[in-house]
Tab-separated table of N, CA, C and O in Angstrom:
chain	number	residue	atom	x	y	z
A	563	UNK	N	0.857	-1.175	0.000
A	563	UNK	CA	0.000	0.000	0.000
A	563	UNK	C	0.903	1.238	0.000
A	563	UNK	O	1.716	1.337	0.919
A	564	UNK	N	0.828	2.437	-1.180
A	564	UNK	CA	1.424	3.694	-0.831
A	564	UNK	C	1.326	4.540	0.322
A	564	UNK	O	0.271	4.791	0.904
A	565	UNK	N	2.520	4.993	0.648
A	565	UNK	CA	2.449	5.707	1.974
A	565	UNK	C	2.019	7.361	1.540
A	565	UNK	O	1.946	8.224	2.416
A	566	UNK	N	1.813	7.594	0.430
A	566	UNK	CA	1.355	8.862	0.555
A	566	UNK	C	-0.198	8.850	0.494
A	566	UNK	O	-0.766	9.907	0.215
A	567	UNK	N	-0.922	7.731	0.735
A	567	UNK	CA	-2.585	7.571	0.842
A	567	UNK	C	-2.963	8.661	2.496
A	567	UNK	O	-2.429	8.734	3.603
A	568	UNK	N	-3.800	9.140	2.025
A	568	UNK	CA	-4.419	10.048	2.811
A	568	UNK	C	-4.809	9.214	4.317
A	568	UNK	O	-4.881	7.992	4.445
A	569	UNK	N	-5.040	10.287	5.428
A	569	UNK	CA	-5.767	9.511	6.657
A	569	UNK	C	-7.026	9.496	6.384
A	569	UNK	O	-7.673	9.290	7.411
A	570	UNK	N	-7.774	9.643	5.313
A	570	UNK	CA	-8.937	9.968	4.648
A	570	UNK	C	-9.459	8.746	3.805
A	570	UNK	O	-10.440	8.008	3.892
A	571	UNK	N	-8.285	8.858	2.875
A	571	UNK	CA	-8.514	7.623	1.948
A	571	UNK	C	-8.140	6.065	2.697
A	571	UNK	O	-8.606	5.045	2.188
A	572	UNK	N	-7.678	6.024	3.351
A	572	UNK	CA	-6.854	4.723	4.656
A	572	UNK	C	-8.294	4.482	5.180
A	572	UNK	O	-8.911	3.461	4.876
A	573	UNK	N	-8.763	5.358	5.902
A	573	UNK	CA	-10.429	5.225	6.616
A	573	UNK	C	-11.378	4.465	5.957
A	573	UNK	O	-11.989	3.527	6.470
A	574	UNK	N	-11.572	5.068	4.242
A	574	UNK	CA	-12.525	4.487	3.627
A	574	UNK	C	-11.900	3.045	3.058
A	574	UNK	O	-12.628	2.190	2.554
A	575	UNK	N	-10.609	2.902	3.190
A	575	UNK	CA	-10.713	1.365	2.702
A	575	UNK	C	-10.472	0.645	4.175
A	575	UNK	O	-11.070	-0.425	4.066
A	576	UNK	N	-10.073	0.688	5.084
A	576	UNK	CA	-10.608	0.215	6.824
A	576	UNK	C	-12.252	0.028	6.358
A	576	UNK	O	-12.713	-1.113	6.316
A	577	UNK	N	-12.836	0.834	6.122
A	577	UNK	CA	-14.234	0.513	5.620
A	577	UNK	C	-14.360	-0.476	5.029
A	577	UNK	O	-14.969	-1.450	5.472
A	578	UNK	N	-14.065	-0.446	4.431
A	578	UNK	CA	-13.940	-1.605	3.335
A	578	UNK	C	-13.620	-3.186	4.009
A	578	UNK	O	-14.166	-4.161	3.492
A	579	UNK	N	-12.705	-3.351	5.186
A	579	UNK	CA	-12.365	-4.073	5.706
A	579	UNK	C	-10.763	-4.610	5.079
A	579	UNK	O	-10.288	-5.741	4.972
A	580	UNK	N	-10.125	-3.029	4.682
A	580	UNK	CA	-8.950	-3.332	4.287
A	580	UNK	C	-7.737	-3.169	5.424
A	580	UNK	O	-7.356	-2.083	5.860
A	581	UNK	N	-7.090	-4.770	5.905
A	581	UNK	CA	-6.454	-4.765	7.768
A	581	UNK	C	-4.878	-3.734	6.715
A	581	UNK	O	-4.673	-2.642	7.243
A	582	UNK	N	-4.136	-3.957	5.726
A	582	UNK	CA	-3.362	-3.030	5.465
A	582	UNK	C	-3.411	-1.753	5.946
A	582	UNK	O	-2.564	-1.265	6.695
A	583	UNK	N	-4.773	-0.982	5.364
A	583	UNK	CA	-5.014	0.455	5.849
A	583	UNK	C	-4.923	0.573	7.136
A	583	UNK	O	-4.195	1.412	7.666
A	584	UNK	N	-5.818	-0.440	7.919
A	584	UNK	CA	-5.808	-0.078	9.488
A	584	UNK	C	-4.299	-0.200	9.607
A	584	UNK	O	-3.735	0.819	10.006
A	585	UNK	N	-3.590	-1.180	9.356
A	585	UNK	CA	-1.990	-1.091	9.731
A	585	UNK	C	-1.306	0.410	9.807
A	585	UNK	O	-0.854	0.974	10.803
A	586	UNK	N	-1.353	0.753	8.811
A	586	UNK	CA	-1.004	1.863	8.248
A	586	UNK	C	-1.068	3.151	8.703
A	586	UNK	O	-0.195	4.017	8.646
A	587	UNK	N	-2.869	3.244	9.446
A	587	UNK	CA	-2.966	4.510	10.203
A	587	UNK	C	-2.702	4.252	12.020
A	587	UNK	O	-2.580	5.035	12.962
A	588	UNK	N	-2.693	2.322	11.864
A	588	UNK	CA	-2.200	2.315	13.460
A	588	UNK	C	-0.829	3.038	13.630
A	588	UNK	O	-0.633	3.754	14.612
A	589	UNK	N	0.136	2.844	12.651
A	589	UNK	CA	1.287	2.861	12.706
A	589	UNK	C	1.842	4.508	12.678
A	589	UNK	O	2.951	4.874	13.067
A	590	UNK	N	0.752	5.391	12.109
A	590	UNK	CA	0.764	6.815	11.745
A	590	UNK	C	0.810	7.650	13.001
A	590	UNK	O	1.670	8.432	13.409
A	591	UNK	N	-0.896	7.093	13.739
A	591	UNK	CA	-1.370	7.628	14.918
A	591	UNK	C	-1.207	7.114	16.291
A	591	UNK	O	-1.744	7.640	17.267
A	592	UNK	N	-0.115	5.611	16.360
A	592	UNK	CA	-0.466	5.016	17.479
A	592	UNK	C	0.086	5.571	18.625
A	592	UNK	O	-0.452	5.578	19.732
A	593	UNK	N	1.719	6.273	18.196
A	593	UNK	CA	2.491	7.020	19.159
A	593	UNK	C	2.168	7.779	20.191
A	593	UNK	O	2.511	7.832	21.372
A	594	UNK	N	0.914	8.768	19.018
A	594	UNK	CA	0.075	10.014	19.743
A	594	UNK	C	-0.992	9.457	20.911
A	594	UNK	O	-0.920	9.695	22.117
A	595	UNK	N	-1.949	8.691	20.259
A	595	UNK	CA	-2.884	8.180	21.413
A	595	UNK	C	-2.207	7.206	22.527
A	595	UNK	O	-2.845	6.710	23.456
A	596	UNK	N	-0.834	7.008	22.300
A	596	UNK	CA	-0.325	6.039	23.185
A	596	UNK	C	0.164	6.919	24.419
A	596	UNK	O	-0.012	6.604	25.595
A	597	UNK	N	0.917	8.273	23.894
A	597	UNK	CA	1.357	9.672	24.822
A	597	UNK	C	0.540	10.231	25.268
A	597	UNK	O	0.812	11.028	26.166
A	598	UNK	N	-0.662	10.076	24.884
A	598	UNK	CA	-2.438	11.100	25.539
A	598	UNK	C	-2.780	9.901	26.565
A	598	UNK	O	-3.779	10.072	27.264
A	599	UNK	N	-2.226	8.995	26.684
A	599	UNK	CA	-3.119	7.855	27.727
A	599	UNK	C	-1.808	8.182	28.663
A	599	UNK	O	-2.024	8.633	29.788
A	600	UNK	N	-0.598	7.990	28.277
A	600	UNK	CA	0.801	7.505	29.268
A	600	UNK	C	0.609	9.112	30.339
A	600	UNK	O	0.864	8.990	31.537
A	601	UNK	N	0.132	10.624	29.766
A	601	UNK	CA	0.247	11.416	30.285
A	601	UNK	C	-1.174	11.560	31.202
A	601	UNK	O	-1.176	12.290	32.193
A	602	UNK	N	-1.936	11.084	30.943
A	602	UNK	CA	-3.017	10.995	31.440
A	602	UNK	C	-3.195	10.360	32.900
A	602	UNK	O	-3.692	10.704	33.973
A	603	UNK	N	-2.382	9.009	32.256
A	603	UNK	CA	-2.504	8.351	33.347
A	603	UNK	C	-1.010	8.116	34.181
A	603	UNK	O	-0.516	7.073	34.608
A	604	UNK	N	-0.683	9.034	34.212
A	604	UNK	CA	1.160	9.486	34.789
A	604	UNK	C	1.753	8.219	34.600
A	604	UNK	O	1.881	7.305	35.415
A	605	UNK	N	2.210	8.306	33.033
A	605	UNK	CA	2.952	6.949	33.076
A	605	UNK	C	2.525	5.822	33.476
A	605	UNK	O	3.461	5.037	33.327
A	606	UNK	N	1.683	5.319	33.881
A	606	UNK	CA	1.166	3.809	34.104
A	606	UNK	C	1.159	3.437	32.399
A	606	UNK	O	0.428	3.872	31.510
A	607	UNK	N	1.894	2.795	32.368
A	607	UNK	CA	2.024	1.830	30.874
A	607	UNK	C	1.189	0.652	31.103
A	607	UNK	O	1.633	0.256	30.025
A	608	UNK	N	0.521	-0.150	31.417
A	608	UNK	CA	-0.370	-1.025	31.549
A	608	UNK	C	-1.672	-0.473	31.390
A	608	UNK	O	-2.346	-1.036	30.528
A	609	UNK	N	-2.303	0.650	32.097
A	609	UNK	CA	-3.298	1.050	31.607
A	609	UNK	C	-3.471	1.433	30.687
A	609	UNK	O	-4.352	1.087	29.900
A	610	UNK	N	-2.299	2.625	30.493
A	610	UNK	CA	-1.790	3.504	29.322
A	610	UNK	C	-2.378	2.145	27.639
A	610	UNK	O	-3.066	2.473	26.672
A	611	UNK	N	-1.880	1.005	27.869
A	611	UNK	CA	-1.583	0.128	26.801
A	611	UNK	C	-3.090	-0.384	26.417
A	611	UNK	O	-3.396	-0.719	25.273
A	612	UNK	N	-4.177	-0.403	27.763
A	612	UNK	CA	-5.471	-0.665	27.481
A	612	UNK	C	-6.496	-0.074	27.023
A	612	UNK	O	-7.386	-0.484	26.278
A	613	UNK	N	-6.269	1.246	27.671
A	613	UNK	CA	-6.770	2.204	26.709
A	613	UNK	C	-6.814	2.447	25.329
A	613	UNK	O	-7.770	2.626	24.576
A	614	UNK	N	-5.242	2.413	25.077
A	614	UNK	CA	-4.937	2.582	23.328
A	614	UNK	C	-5.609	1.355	22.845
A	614	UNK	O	-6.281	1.446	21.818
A	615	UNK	N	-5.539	0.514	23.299
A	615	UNK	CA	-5.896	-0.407	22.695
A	615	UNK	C	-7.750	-0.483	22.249
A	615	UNK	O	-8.340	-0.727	21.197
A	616	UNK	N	-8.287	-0.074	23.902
A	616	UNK	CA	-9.739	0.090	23.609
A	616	UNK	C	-10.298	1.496	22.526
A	616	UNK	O	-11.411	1.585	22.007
A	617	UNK	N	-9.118	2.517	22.400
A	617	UNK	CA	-9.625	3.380	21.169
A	617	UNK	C	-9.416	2.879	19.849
A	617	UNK	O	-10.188	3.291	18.982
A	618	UNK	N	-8.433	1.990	19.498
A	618	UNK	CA	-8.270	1.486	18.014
A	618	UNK	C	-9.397	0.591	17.647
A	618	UNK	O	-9.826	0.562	16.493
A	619	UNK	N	-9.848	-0.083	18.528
A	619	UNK	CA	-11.162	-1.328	18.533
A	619	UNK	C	-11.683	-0.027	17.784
A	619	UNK	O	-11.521	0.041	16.566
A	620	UNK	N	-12.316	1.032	18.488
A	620	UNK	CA	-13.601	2.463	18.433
A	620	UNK	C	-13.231	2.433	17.104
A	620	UNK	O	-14.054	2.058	16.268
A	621	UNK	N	-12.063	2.790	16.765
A	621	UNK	CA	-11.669	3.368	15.089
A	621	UNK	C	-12.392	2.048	14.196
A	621	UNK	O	-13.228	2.196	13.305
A	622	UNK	N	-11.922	0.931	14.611
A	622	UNK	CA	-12.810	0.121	13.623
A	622	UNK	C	-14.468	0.449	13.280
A	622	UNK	O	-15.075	0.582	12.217
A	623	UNK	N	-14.881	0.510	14.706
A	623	UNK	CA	-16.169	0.288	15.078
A	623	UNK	C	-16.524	2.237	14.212
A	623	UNK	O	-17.564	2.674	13.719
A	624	UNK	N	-15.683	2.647	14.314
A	624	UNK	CA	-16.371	4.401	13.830
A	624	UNK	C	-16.238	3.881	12.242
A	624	UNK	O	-17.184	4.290	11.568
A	625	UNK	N	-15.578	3.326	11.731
A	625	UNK	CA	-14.722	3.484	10.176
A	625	UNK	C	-16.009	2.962	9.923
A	625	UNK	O	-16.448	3.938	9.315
A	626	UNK	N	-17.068	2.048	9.934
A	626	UNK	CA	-18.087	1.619	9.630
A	626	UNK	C	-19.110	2.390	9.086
A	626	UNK	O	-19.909	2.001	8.234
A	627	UNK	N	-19.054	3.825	9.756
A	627	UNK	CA	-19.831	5.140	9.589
A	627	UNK	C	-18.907	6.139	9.125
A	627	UNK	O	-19.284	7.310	9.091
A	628	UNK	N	-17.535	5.769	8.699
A	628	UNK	CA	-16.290	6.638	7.905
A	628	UNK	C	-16.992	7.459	6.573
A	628	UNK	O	-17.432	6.720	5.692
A	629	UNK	N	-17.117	8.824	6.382
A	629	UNK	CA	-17.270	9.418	5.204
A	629	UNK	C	-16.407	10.772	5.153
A	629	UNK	O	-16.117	11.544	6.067
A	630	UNK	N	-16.098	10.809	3.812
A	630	UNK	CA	-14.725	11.346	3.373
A	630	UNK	C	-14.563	12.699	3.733
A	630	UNK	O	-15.596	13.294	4.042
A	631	UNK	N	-13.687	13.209	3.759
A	631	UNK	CA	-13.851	14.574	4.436
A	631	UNK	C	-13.274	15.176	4.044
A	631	UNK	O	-12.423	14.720	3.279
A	632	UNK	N	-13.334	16.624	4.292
A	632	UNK	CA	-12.278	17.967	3.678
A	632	UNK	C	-11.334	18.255	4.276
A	632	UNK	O	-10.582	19.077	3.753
A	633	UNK	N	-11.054	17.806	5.356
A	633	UNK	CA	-9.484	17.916	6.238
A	633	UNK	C	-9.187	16.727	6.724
A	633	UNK	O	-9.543	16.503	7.881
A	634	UNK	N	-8.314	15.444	5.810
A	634	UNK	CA	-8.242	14.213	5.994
A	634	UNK	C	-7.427	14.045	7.200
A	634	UNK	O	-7.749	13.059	7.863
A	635	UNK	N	-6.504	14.710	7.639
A	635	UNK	CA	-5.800	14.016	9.179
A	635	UNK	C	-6.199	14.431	10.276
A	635	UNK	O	-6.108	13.789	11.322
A	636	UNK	N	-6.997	16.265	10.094
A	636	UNK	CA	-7.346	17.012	10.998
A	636	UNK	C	-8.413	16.123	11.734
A	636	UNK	O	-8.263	15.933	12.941
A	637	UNK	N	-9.402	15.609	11.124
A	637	UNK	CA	-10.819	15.217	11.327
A	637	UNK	C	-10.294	13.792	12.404
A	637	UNK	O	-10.548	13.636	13.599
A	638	UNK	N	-9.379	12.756	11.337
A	638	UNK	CA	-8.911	11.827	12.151
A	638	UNK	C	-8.447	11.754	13.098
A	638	UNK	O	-8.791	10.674	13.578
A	639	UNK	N	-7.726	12.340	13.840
A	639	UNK	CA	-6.706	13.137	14.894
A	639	UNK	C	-7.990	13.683	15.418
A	639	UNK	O	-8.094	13.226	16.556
A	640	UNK	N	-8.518	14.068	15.280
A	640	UNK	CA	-9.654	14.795	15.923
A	640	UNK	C	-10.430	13.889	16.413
A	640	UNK	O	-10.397	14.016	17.637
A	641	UNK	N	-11.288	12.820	16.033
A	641	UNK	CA	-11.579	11.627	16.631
A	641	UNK	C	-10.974	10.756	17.094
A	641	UNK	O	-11.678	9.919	17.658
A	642	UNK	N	-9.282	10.468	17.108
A	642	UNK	CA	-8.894	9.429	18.099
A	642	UNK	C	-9.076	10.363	19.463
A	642	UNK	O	-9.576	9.917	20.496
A	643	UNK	N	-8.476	12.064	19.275
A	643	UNK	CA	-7.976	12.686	20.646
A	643	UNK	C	-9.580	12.373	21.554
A	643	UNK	O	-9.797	11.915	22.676
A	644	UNK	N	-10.692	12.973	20.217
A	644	UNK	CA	-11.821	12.609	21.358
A	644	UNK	C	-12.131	11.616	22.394
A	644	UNK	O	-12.462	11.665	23.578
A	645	UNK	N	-11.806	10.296	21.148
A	645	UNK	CA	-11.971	8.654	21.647
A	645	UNK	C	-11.578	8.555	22.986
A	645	UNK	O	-12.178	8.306	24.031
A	646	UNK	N	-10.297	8.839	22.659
A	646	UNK	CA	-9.051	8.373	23.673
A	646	UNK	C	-9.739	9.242	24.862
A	646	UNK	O	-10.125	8.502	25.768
A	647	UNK	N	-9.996	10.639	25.098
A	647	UNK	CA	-10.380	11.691	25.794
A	647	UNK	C	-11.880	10.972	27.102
A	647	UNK	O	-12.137	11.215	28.281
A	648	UNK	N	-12.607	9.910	25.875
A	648	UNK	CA	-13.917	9.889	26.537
A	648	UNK	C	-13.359	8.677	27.072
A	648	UNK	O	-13.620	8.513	28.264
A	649	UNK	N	-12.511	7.585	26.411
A	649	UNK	CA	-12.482	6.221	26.983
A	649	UNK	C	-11.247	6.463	29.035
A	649	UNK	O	-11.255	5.846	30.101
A	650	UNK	N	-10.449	7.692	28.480
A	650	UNK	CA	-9.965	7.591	29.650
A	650	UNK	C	-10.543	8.263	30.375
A	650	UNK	O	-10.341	7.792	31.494
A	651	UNK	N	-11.409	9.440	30.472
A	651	UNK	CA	-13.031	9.511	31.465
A	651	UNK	C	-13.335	8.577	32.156
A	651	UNK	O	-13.120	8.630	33.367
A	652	UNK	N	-13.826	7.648	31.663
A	652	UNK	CA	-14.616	6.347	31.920
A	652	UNK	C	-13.393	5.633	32.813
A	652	UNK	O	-13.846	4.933	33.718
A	653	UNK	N	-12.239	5.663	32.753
A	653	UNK	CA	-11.391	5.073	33.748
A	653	UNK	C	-11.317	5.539	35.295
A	653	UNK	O	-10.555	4.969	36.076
């Protein structure tokens, strides 16, 4: 898969049920939602690791209702920070 595919165009083939794409934007965005949980939760890496984990499940479960957008990374980035935001609430 080309690495210059959009976080836009990656979404709609995750739609699709393409596991490449999801690879692709795990590998883009995972750092960030992994540093929003580790700071969150002062460094606890075990939680830190469950969390991320329970927002990438969400990304599947959102990509289902994925439609294309006019600011392809802004929008994405914009829904993990939420994800991540509401799932570590709930902790």
């Amino acid at each position: 898969m080309p690495p210059e595919l959009s976080d836009d165009e990656l979404m709609l083939l995750v739609k699709k049920g393409n596991e490449n794409a999801f690879t692709q934007l795990f590998k883009r965005h995972s750092s960030a939602v992994f540093g929003l949980c580790m700071r969150f939760f002062s460094g606890n890496r075990s939680r830190s690791e469950d969390v991320s984990q329970e927002v990438w499940t969400k990304v599947v479960v959102y990509s289902r209702t994925y439609e294309r957008s006019e600011e392809h990374t802004s929008e994405l980035q914009s829904h993990l920070n939420l994800v991540c935001r509401l799932l570590l609430e709930k902790k």
